[in-house]
Short mmCIF file of C-alpha atoms in Angstrom, two decimals:
data_model
loop_
_atom_site.label_atom_id
_atom_site.label_comp_id
_atom_site.label_asym_id
_atom_site.label_seq_id
_atom_site.Cartn_x
_atom_site.Cartn_y
_atom_site.Cartn_z
CA MET O 1 52.16 -4.47 -22.13
CA PRO O 2 51.38 -1.53 -19.84
CA ALA O 3 52.78 -1.62 -16.35
CA THR O 4 50.51 -3.20 -13.71
CA GLY O 5 50.29 -2.83 -9.99
CA THR O 6 49.95 0.94 -10.03
CA GLU O 7 47.66 2.41 -7.39
CA TRP O 8 45.53 5.56 -7.51
CA SER O 9 46.25 8.36 -5.11
CA GLN O 10 43.79 9.21 -2.36
CA VAL O 11 42.64 12.28 -4.28
CA THR O 12 41.95 10.18 -7.38
CA LYS O 13 40.05 7.59 -5.34
CA ARG O 14 37.86 10.24 -3.72
CA THR O 15 37.26 11.95 -7.05
CA VAL O 16 36.22 8.72 -8.76
CA ALA O 17 34.03 7.73 -5.80
CA ILE O 18 32.23 11.08 -5.78
CA ALA O 19 31.84 10.98 -9.57
CA GLY O 20 30.42 7.46 -9.34
CA VAL O 21 27.86 8.53 -6.72
CA LEU O 22 26.82 11.56 -8.79
CA ILE O 23 26.50 9.45 -11.94
CA GLY O 24 24.43 6.93 -9.99
CA PHE O 25 22.02 9.65 -8.84
CA LEU O 26 21.86 10.99 -12.39
CA ILE O 27 20.96 7.54 -13.70
CA LEU O 28 18.24 7.21 -11.04
CA TYR O 29 16.87 10.63 -11.99
CA ILE O 30 16.79 9.76 -15.68
CA SER O 31 15.19 6.38 -14.91
CA ARG O 32 12.27 7.90 -12.97
CA PRO O 33 9.57 6.70 -15.42
CA VAL O 34 10.55 3.03 -15.10
CA LEU O 35 11.49 2.94 -11.41
CA PRO O 36 7.95 2.10 -10.18
CA ALA O 37 7.76 -0.87 -12.55
CA ILE O 38 11.21 -2.07 -11.50
CA LEU O 39 10.38 -1.73 -7.79
CA LEU O 40 7.07 -3.57 -8.27
CA ALA O 41 8.89 -6.28 -10.20
CA ALA O 42 11.40 -6.63 -7.36
CA VAL O 43 8.55 -6.98 -4.85
CA ILE O 44 6.87 -9.64 -7.01
CA ALA O 45 10.13 -11.55 -7.36
CA PHE O 46 10.73 -11.30 -3.60
CA LEU O 47 7.27 -12.68 -2.83
CA LEU O 48 7.57 -15.52 -5.33
CA ASN O 49 11.14 -16.45 -4.46
CA PRO O 50 10.17 -19.06 -1.80
CA THR O 51 8.09 -20.90 -4.40
CA VAL O 52 10.92 -20.75 -6.94
CA VAL O 53 13.39 -22.04 -4.34
CA LEU O 54 11.03 -24.84 -3.35
CA LEU O 55 10.58 -26.03 -6.93
CA HIS O 56 14.29 -25.64 -7.64
CA THR O 57 15.69 -27.40 -4.56
CA ARG O 58 13.01 -29.84 -3.49
CA LEU O 59 11.70 -30.93 -6.89
CA HIS O 60 15.13 -30.58 -8.55
CA MET O 61 13.89 -28.41 -11.42
CA SER O 62 16.27 -26.14 -13.26
CA ARG O 63 15.91 -22.56 -12.06
CA TRP O 64 14.45 -21.20 -15.27
CA VAL O 65 11.82 -23.97 -15.34
CA ALA O 66 10.96 -23.25 -11.70
CA VAL O 67 10.63 -19.53 -12.46
CA LEU O 68 8.51 -20.13 -15.55
CA LEU O 69 6.20 -22.54 -13.71
CA THR O 70 5.86 -20.13 -10.77
CA TYR O 71 4.77 -17.25 -12.98
CA VAL O 72 2.39 -19.45 -14.95
CA LEU O 73 0.77 -20.49 -11.68
CA LEU O 74 0.60 -16.83 -10.64
CA LEU O 75 -1.21 -15.88 -13.87
CA ILE O 76 -3.62 -18.81 -13.47
CA VAL O 77 -4.44 -17.77 -9.91
CA LEU O 78 -4.99 -14.14 -10.95
CA VAL O 79 -7.27 -15.15 -13.82
CA LEU O 80 -9.31 -17.47 -11.60
CA LEU O 81 -9.65 -14.77 -8.94
CA GLY O 82 -10.79 -12.32 -11.61
CA LEU O 83 -13.39 -14.77 -12.96
CA VAL O 84 -14.75 -15.37 -9.47
CA ILE O 85 -14.49 -11.95 -7.83
CA VAL O 86 -15.24 -9.50 -10.67
CA PRO O 87 -18.78 -10.79 -11.42
CA ALA O 88 -19.56 -10.89 -7.69
CA VAL O 89 -18.32 -7.32 -7.24
CA VAL O 90 -20.34 -6.10 -10.24
CA ASP O 91 -23.49 -7.78 -8.86
CA SER O 92 -22.80 -6.24 -5.48
CA ILE O 93 -22.46 -2.75 -7.00
CA PHE O 94 -25.67 -3.04 -9.02
CA GLY O 95 -27.38 -4.44 -5.94
CA LEU O 96 -26.91 -1.14 -4.13
CA ASP O 97 -30.27 0.63 -4.25
CA ILE O 98 -29.29 4.29 -3.94
CA ASP O 99 -31.83 6.83 -5.19
CA LEU O 100 -29.63 9.74 -6.15
CA VAL O 101 -32.58 12.07 -6.84
CA ASP O 102 -34.10 11.36 -3.44
CA LEU O 103 -30.69 11.74 -1.81
CA LEU O 104 -30.22 15.11 -3.52
CA ASN O 105 -33.68 16.23 -2.41
CA ARG O 106 -33.10 15.21 1.18
CA THR O 107 -29.63 16.75 1.31
CA THR O 108 -30.85 20.01 -0.22
CA GLY O 109 -33.80 20.16 2.18
CA TRP O 110 -31.56 19.52 5.17
CA LEU O 111 -29.12 22.22 4.09
CA GLU O 112 -31.95 24.72 3.54
CA GLU O 113 -33.42 24.03 6.99
CA SER O 114 -30.02 24.25 8.64
CA LEU O 115 -29.15 27.54 6.94
CA ALA O 116 -32.57 29.04 7.63
CA SER O 117 -32.21 28.22 11.32
CA ILE O 118 -29.06 30.33 11.63
CA ARG O 119 -30.23 33.46 9.73
CA ASP O 120 -30.93 35.14 13.04
CA VAL O 121 -28.83 33.91 15.99
CA THR O 122 -29.37 35.07 19.58
CA PHE O 123 -26.75 34.28 22.21
CA LEU O 124 -26.76 35.72 25.75
CA ASN O 125 -29.05 38.59 24.69
CA PHE O 126 -26.78 39.37 21.74
CA ARG O 127 -28.50 39.18 18.35
CA MET O 128 -26.53 38.40 15.22
CA ASP O 129 -28.04 38.86 11.76
CA LEU O 130 -26.37 36.36 9.42
CA SER O 131 -28.84 36.85 6.56
CA PRO O 132 -26.23 38.58 4.30
CA LEU O 133 -24.26 35.33 4.37
CA VAL O 134 -27.10 32.82 4.55
CA ASP O 135 -29.48 34.27 1.92
CA PRO O 136 -27.04 33.93 -1.04
CA ALA O 137 -26.43 30.31 -0.04
CA LEU O 138 -30.20 29.68 0.14
CA ASP O 139 -30.63 31.21 -3.31
CA MET O 140 -28.01 28.86 -4.69
CA LEU O 141 -29.71 25.85 -3.12
CA THR O 142 -33.11 26.88 -4.45
CA GLY O 143 -31.94 26.18 -7.98
CA VAL O 144 -30.73 22.69 -7.13
CA VAL O 145 -33.97 20.90 -8.01
CA PRO O 146 -33.84 17.57 -9.85
CA GLY O 147 -36.76 18.55 -12.10
CA ALA O 148 -34.97 21.67 -13.25
CA MET O 149 -31.97 19.62 -14.15
CA VAL O 150 -33.83 17.78 -16.95
CA PRO O 151 -32.79 19.40 -20.27
CA SER O 152 -35.25 20.41 -22.98
CA ALA O 153 -35.36 18.93 -26.50
CA ASP O 154 -33.49 21.92 -27.99
CA GLN O 155 -30.83 21.67 -25.33
CA LEU O 156 -30.42 17.96 -26.09
CA LEU O 157 -30.05 18.60 -29.86
CA ASN O 158 -27.57 21.39 -29.35
CA SER O 159 -25.49 19.28 -26.98
CA ILE O 160 -25.06 16.34 -29.37
CA PRO O 161 -21.98 17.64 -31.32
CA PRO O 162 -19.96 18.63 -28.24
CA ALA O 163 -21.03 15.41 -26.55
CA LEU O 164 -19.70 13.39 -29.51
CA ASP O 165 -16.40 15.29 -29.41
CA LEU O 166 -16.16 14.70 -25.68
CA ALA O 167 -16.99 11.00 -26.08
CA THR O 168 -14.37 10.60 -28.83
CA GLY O 169 -11.68 12.28 -26.77
CA PHE O 170 -12.63 10.26 -23.70
CA ALA O 171 -12.57 6.98 -25.63
CA SER O 172 -9.16 7.85 -27.10
CA THR O 173 -7.80 8.69 -23.65
CA VAL O 174 -9.20 5.49 -22.15
CA LEU O 175 -7.81 3.36 -24.98
CA THR O 176 -4.38 4.97 -24.65
CA THR O 177 -4.43 4.46 -20.88
CA VAL O 178 -5.44 0.82 -21.22
CA LEU O 179 -2.73 0.12 -23.81
CA TRP O 180 -0.03 1.76 -21.70
CA SER O 181 -1.26 -0.12 -18.61
CA VAL O 182 -1.10 -3.45 -20.44
CA LEU O 183 2.36 -2.61 -21.77
CA ALA O 184 3.55 -1.59 -18.29
CA LEU O 185 2.18 -4.84 -16.86
CA VAL O 186 3.98 -6.91 -19.49
CA PHE O 187 7.30 -5.14 -18.87
CA THR O 188 6.82 -5.45 -15.10
CA LEU O 189 6.39 -9.22 -15.44
CA ILE O 190 9.47 -9.40 -17.68
CA TYR O 191 11.49 -7.46 -15.09
CA ALA O 192 10.17 -9.73 -12.35
CA ILE O 193 11.14 -12.87 -14.26
CA TYR O 194 14.69 -11.58 -14.72
CA PHE O 195 14.84 -10.71 -11.01
CA SER O 196 13.65 -14.22 -10.12
CA LEU O 197 16.19 -15.89 -12.38
CA ASP O 198 19.12 -14.09 -10.71
CA TRP O 199 17.70 -13.46 -7.24
CA HIS O 200 20.06 -15.95 -5.58
CA LYS O 201 23.07 -14.06 -7.00
CA PHE O 202 22.25 -10.62 -5.60
CA GLY O 203 23.35 -11.35 -2.03
CA ASP O 204 26.71 -12.78 -3.05
CA ALA O 205 27.28 -9.90 -5.48
CA PHE O 206 26.62 -7.37 -2.71
CA LEU O 207 28.92 -9.16 -0.25
CA GLY O 208 31.61 -9.36 -2.91
CA LEU O 209 31.80 -5.56 -2.92
CA ALA O 210 32.50 -5.41 0.82
CA PRO O 211 35.94 -5.90 2.39
CA GLU O 212 36.40 -9.46 3.59
CA ALA O 213 36.61 -8.43 7.25
CA TYR O 214 33.09 -6.95 7.11
CA ARG O 215 31.36 -9.71 5.14
CA ALA O 216 30.15 -11.66 8.18
CA GLU O 217 28.56 -8.55 9.67
CA TYR O 218 27.02 -7.46 6.38
CA SER O 219 25.70 -10.97 5.76
CA HIS O 220 23.97 -10.98 9.14
CA LEU O 221 22.71 -7.43 8.58
CA GLY O 222 21.20 -8.58 5.29
CA SER O 223 19.51 -11.51 7.01
CA LEU O 224 17.95 -9.14 9.57
CA ILE O 225 16.60 -6.91 6.81
CA HIS O 226 15.37 -9.98 4.94
CA ARG O 227 13.46 -11.12 8.02
CA VAL O 228 11.75 -7.75 8.28
CA TRP O 229 10.52 -7.84 4.68
CA VAL O 230 9.46 -11.49 4.84
CA ALA O 231 7.57 -10.97 8.09
CA TYR O 232 5.92 -7.80 6.77
CA PHE O 233 4.75 -9.21 3.44
CA ARG O 234 3.68 -12.52 4.95
CA GLY O 235 1.83 -10.71 7.73
CA GLN O 236 0.15 -8.25 5.36
CA LEU O 237 -1.08 -11.06 3.13
CA PHE O 238 -2.74 -12.96 5.97
CA LEU O 239 -3.89 -9.74 7.64
CA SER O 240 -5.66 -8.58 4.47
CA LEU O 241 -7.31 -11.97 4.12
CA ILE O 242 -8.47 -12.10 7.75
CA VAL O 243 -9.74 -8.51 7.87
CA GLY O 244 -11.44 -8.79 4.48
CA VAL O 245 -13.33 -11.95 5.45
CA THR O 246 -14.21 -10.53 8.88
CA VAL O 247 -15.58 -7.27 7.47
CA GLY O 248 -17.45 -9.04 4.67
CA VAL O 249 -19.12 -11.55 7.00
CA GLY O 250 -19.71 -9.00 9.77
CA THR O 251 -21.38 -6.40 7.54
CA ALA O 252 -23.51 -9.14 5.95
CA LEU O 253 -24.72 -10.24 9.41
CA LEU O 254 -25.50 -6.61 10.29
CA GLY O 255 -27.60 -6.32 7.12
CA LEU O 256 -25.41 -3.74 5.40
CA PRO O 257 -25.77 -3.81 1.59
CA GLY O 258 -22.67 -4.45 -0.50
CA SER O 259 -20.96 -6.54 2.17
CA LEU O 260 -18.83 -8.41 -0.39
CA LEU O 261 -17.57 -5.17 -1.88
CA LEU O 262 -16.88 -3.75 1.59
CA GLY O 263 -14.94 -6.87 2.58
CA ILE O 264 -12.77 -6.73 -0.54
CA LEU O 265 -12.19 -3.01 -0.02
CA ALA O 266 -11.20 -3.53 3.62
CA GLY O 267 -8.77 -6.29 2.67
CA LEU O 268 -7.13 -4.25 -0.08
CA LEU O 269 -6.80 -1.13 2.06
CA GLU O 270 -4.99 -3.11 4.76
CA VAL O 271 -1.85 -2.56 2.72
CA LEU O 272 -1.93 1.03 4.03
CA PRO O 273 -0.98 0.73 7.73
CA ASN O 274 -3.14 2.72 10.17
CA ILE O 275 -4.74 4.80 7.40
CA GLY O 276 -6.29 1.94 5.40
CA PRO O 277 -8.83 0.77 8.03
CA VAL O 278 -10.14 4.34 8.42
CA LEU O 279 -10.57 4.73 4.66
CA ALA O 280 -12.32 1.35 4.47
CA ALA O 281 -14.86 2.38 7.13
CA ILE O 282 -16.00 5.56 5.34
CA PRO O 283 -18.08 3.93 2.54
CA ALA O 284 -19.61 1.49 5.05
CA VAL O 285 -20.78 4.34 7.29
CA LEU O 286 -22.17 6.26 4.29
CA LEU O 287 -24.09 3.19 3.12
CA ALA O 288 -25.46 2.71 6.62
CA LEU O 289 -26.69 6.32 6.67
CA LEU O 290 -28.22 6.10 3.20
CA GLN O 291 -29.82 2.66 3.20
CA GLY O 292 -29.93 1.42 6.77
CA SER O 293 -30.00 -2.22 7.77
CA SER O 294 -32.00 -5.05 6.26
CA VAL O 295 -31.78 -6.98 9.53
CA LEU O 296 -31.82 -4.52 12.45
CA SER O 297 -34.91 -2.44 13.15
CA VAL O 298 -33.10 0.79 13.99
CA SER O 299 -32.81 4.20 12.41
CA ASN O 300 -30.13 4.86 9.84
CA VAL O 301 -28.21 7.10 12.24
CA VAL O 302 -28.17 4.44 14.96
CA PHE O 303 -27.18 1.82 12.41
CA ALA O 304 -24.30 4.03 11.24
CA LEU O 305 -23.09 4.22 14.85
CA ILE O 306 -23.29 0.42 15.08
CA VAL O 307 -21.21 0.10 11.91
CA ILE O 308 -18.63 2.54 13.30
CA LEU O 309 -18.46 0.47 16.51
CA PHE O 310 -18.02 -2.72 14.47
CA TYR O 311 -15.09 -1.26 12.50
CA LEU O 312 -13.51 0.05 15.71
CA ILE O 313 -13.71 -3.44 17.26
CA VAL O 314 -12.17 -5.00 14.16
CA GLN O 315 -9.35 -2.47 14.21
CA GLN O 316 -8.65 -2.99 17.92
CA VAL O 317 -8.56 -6.77 17.53
CA GLU O 318 -6.32 -6.34 14.50
CA ASN O 319 -3.85 -4.04 16.28
CA ASN O 320 -3.72 -5.90 19.60
CA VAL O 321 -4.17 -9.56 18.62
CA ILE O 322 -3.64 -10.25 14.91
CA VAL O 323 -0.76 -7.90 14.05
CA PRO O 324 1.47 -8.96 17.00
CA ARG O 325 1.02 -12.61 16.05
CA LEU O 326 1.50 -12.23 12.30
CA ILE O 327 4.11 -9.46 12.07
CA GLY O 328 5.41 -9.35 15.63
CA HIS O 329 8.05 -6.69 16.22
CA ALA O 330 9.59 -6.96 12.75
CA VAL O 331 8.26 -3.49 11.92
CA ASP O 332 8.82 -2.02 15.38
CA VAL O 333 8.24 1.61 14.43
CA HIS O 334 6.03 4.19 16.11
CA PRO O 335 2.61 4.55 14.41
CA ILE O 336 3.17 8.28 13.86
CA LEU O 337 6.27 7.52 11.79
CA ILE O 338 4.38 4.83 9.88
CA MET O 339 1.50 7.20 9.05
CA ALA O 340 3.91 9.93 8.00
CA GLY O 341 5.82 7.41 5.90
CA VAL O 342 2.62 6.21 4.22
CA ILE O 343 1.69 9.78 3.27
CA VAL O 344 5.18 10.56 1.97
CA GLY O 345 5.37 7.22 0.16
CA ALA O 346 1.98 7.82 -1.48
CA SER O 347 3.04 11.29 -2.64
CA VAL O 348 6.28 9.92 -4.11
CA GLY O 349 5.33 6.48 -5.41
CA GLY O 350 1.54 6.21 -5.27
CA ILE O 351 -0.02 3.07 -3.83
CA LEU O 352 3.25 1.14 -4.16
CA GLY O 353 5.11 3.82 -2.21
CA ALA O 354 2.50 3.83 0.54
CA PHE O 355 2.58 0.02 0.73
CA MET O 356 6.37 -0.15 1.03
CA ALA O 357 6.70 2.72 3.50
CA ALA O 358 6.56 0.55 6.65
CA PRO O 359 9.27 -2.00 5.72
CA ILE O 360 11.49 0.76 4.29
CA ILE O 361 11.26 2.69 7.57
CA ALA O 362 11.95 -0.51 9.52
CA THR O 363 14.97 -1.18 7.30
CA GLY O 364 16.19 2.34 7.97
CA ARG O 365 15.83 1.70 11.70
CA ILE O 366 18.01 -1.42 11.46
CA LEU O 367 20.68 0.33 9.38
CA SER O 368 20.74 3.43 11.57
CA GLN O 369 21.02 1.34 14.75
CA TYR O 370 23.86 -0.66 13.22
CA ALA O 371 25.65 2.54 12.16
CA TYR O 372 25.09 4.09 15.60
CA ASN O 373 26.58 1.06 17.36
CA LYS O 374 29.59 1.06 15.03
CA ILE O 375 30.19 4.80 15.44
CA THR O 376 30.02 4.61 19.24
CA GLY O 377 32.28 1.55 19.37
CA ARG O 378 29.62 -0.83 20.64
CA SER O 379 28.86 -4.31 19.43
CA PRO O 380 26.87 -3.94 16.20
CA PHE O 381 24.38 -6.60 17.29
CA THR O 382 22.88 -7.54 20.63
CA PRO O 383 23.82 -11.03 21.91
CA GLU O 384 20.53 -12.59 20.85
CA VAL O 385 21.04 -11.47 17.25
CA GLN O 386 24.74 -12.12 16.79
CA PRO O 387 25.70 -13.54 13.40
CA ALA O 388 24.92 -17.23 13.11
CA PRO O 389 26.38 -19.79 10.69
CA ALA O 390 25.39 -19.21 7.10
CA GLU O 391 21.92 -20.48 6.28
CA THR O 392 20.94 -22.27 3.11
CA GLU O 393 18.91 -20.45 0.46
CA VAL O 394 15.79 -22.38 1.45
CA ALA O 395 16.16 -21.29 5.07
CA ARG O 396 16.72 -17.67 4.06
CA ALA O 397 13.63 -17.75 1.86
CA ALA O 398 11.45 -19.15 4.64
CA ALA O 399 9.56 -16.92 7.05
CA LEU O 400 11.95 -16.54 9.96
CA PRO O 401 11.05 -15.24 13.43
CA PRO O 402 11.20 -11.43 13.63
CA VAL O 403 14.21 -9.94 15.35
CA SER O 404 15.22 -6.44 16.33
CA ILE O 405 18.41 -4.49 16.75
CA SER O 406 18.76 -2.33 19.83
CA PRO O 407 21.59 -0.87 21.85
CA THR O 408 23.31 -3.16 24.30
CA ASP O 409 22.12 -3.32 27.89
CA ASP O 410 24.89 -1.05 29.11
CA ASP O 411 23.85 1.80 26.75
#
């Protein structure tokens, strides 16, 4: 047998460590196509873990039965929501009475009047002739007439072959996209199920890699990060529900068409901190300008201002009343950093990246504060968040009060 008990030199250890890090980054780079699905699966497993733990510990089911039942219930809920919401959304969309031809006429007329009014500008006895810039724009707008946009019979006949080619290519692209989306969804659920089956092992596996002297600190650090993510996801779920119902009911009372669709849109966009509410207000204001109110006897412009005021009130109540109660200071990060993180997350990971930007930044804040305290020789945790006795899995899965890490009072 080969000799045992040999130890690598420091150079060998560093070389292997650096090589391991580089190989890890290489694996992440190669795995780019599947990383979004894996991250989404991890989020799904994280959200469903309390239910799995409840079924496993309280009802004494085996873990795989608890996981299977949890995902079956999830699919049932999603199907029921689709059966209820999709028809209502379709009816709401078809209920919007927007005359595109009239809208085009009015917009074109307004642009022509506005441009004609600035052909010759006089300011403080100085006359400016802008006709070289305005006249070409007016000529372009003159051709934008709905009647002129109706093709002749010859044009229709000549356009049939290219239209068929375009339709065939479009149908093929749509079919391919749908198939890949279904396949991605199936694999995401499979990943999530595997995550759920072994979720309770991840914490112990991570702590097993740390030296024994640091395990208590790392365990508490993990519990702090866990609290941030639980508080964030729990808060976002209830926040989306509250804002969606409020916007839907409020716009219906104001007489704004498509109130159901606007409520659903506002609830879904709440996953984008700070930016989502602004995006949700844009279609409501446009509808107010185009169609006005079916209840209030005011002009469309005044009604649009009322809608803007309504969304501003909802956002202020959300930021100052609802968010502090639901999320507290778990994500105690400056709004500018959150907005920047949402933009960066969206550019890197799409909607999922934008959604996870806030808790990732909050996690970075906790880790950086811990590292700062360790580097400067301070206590890694403030007295109120010192490591407590180990909690059970059920307690860790529950929504715990938000905590924060900050320098000690003598900093």
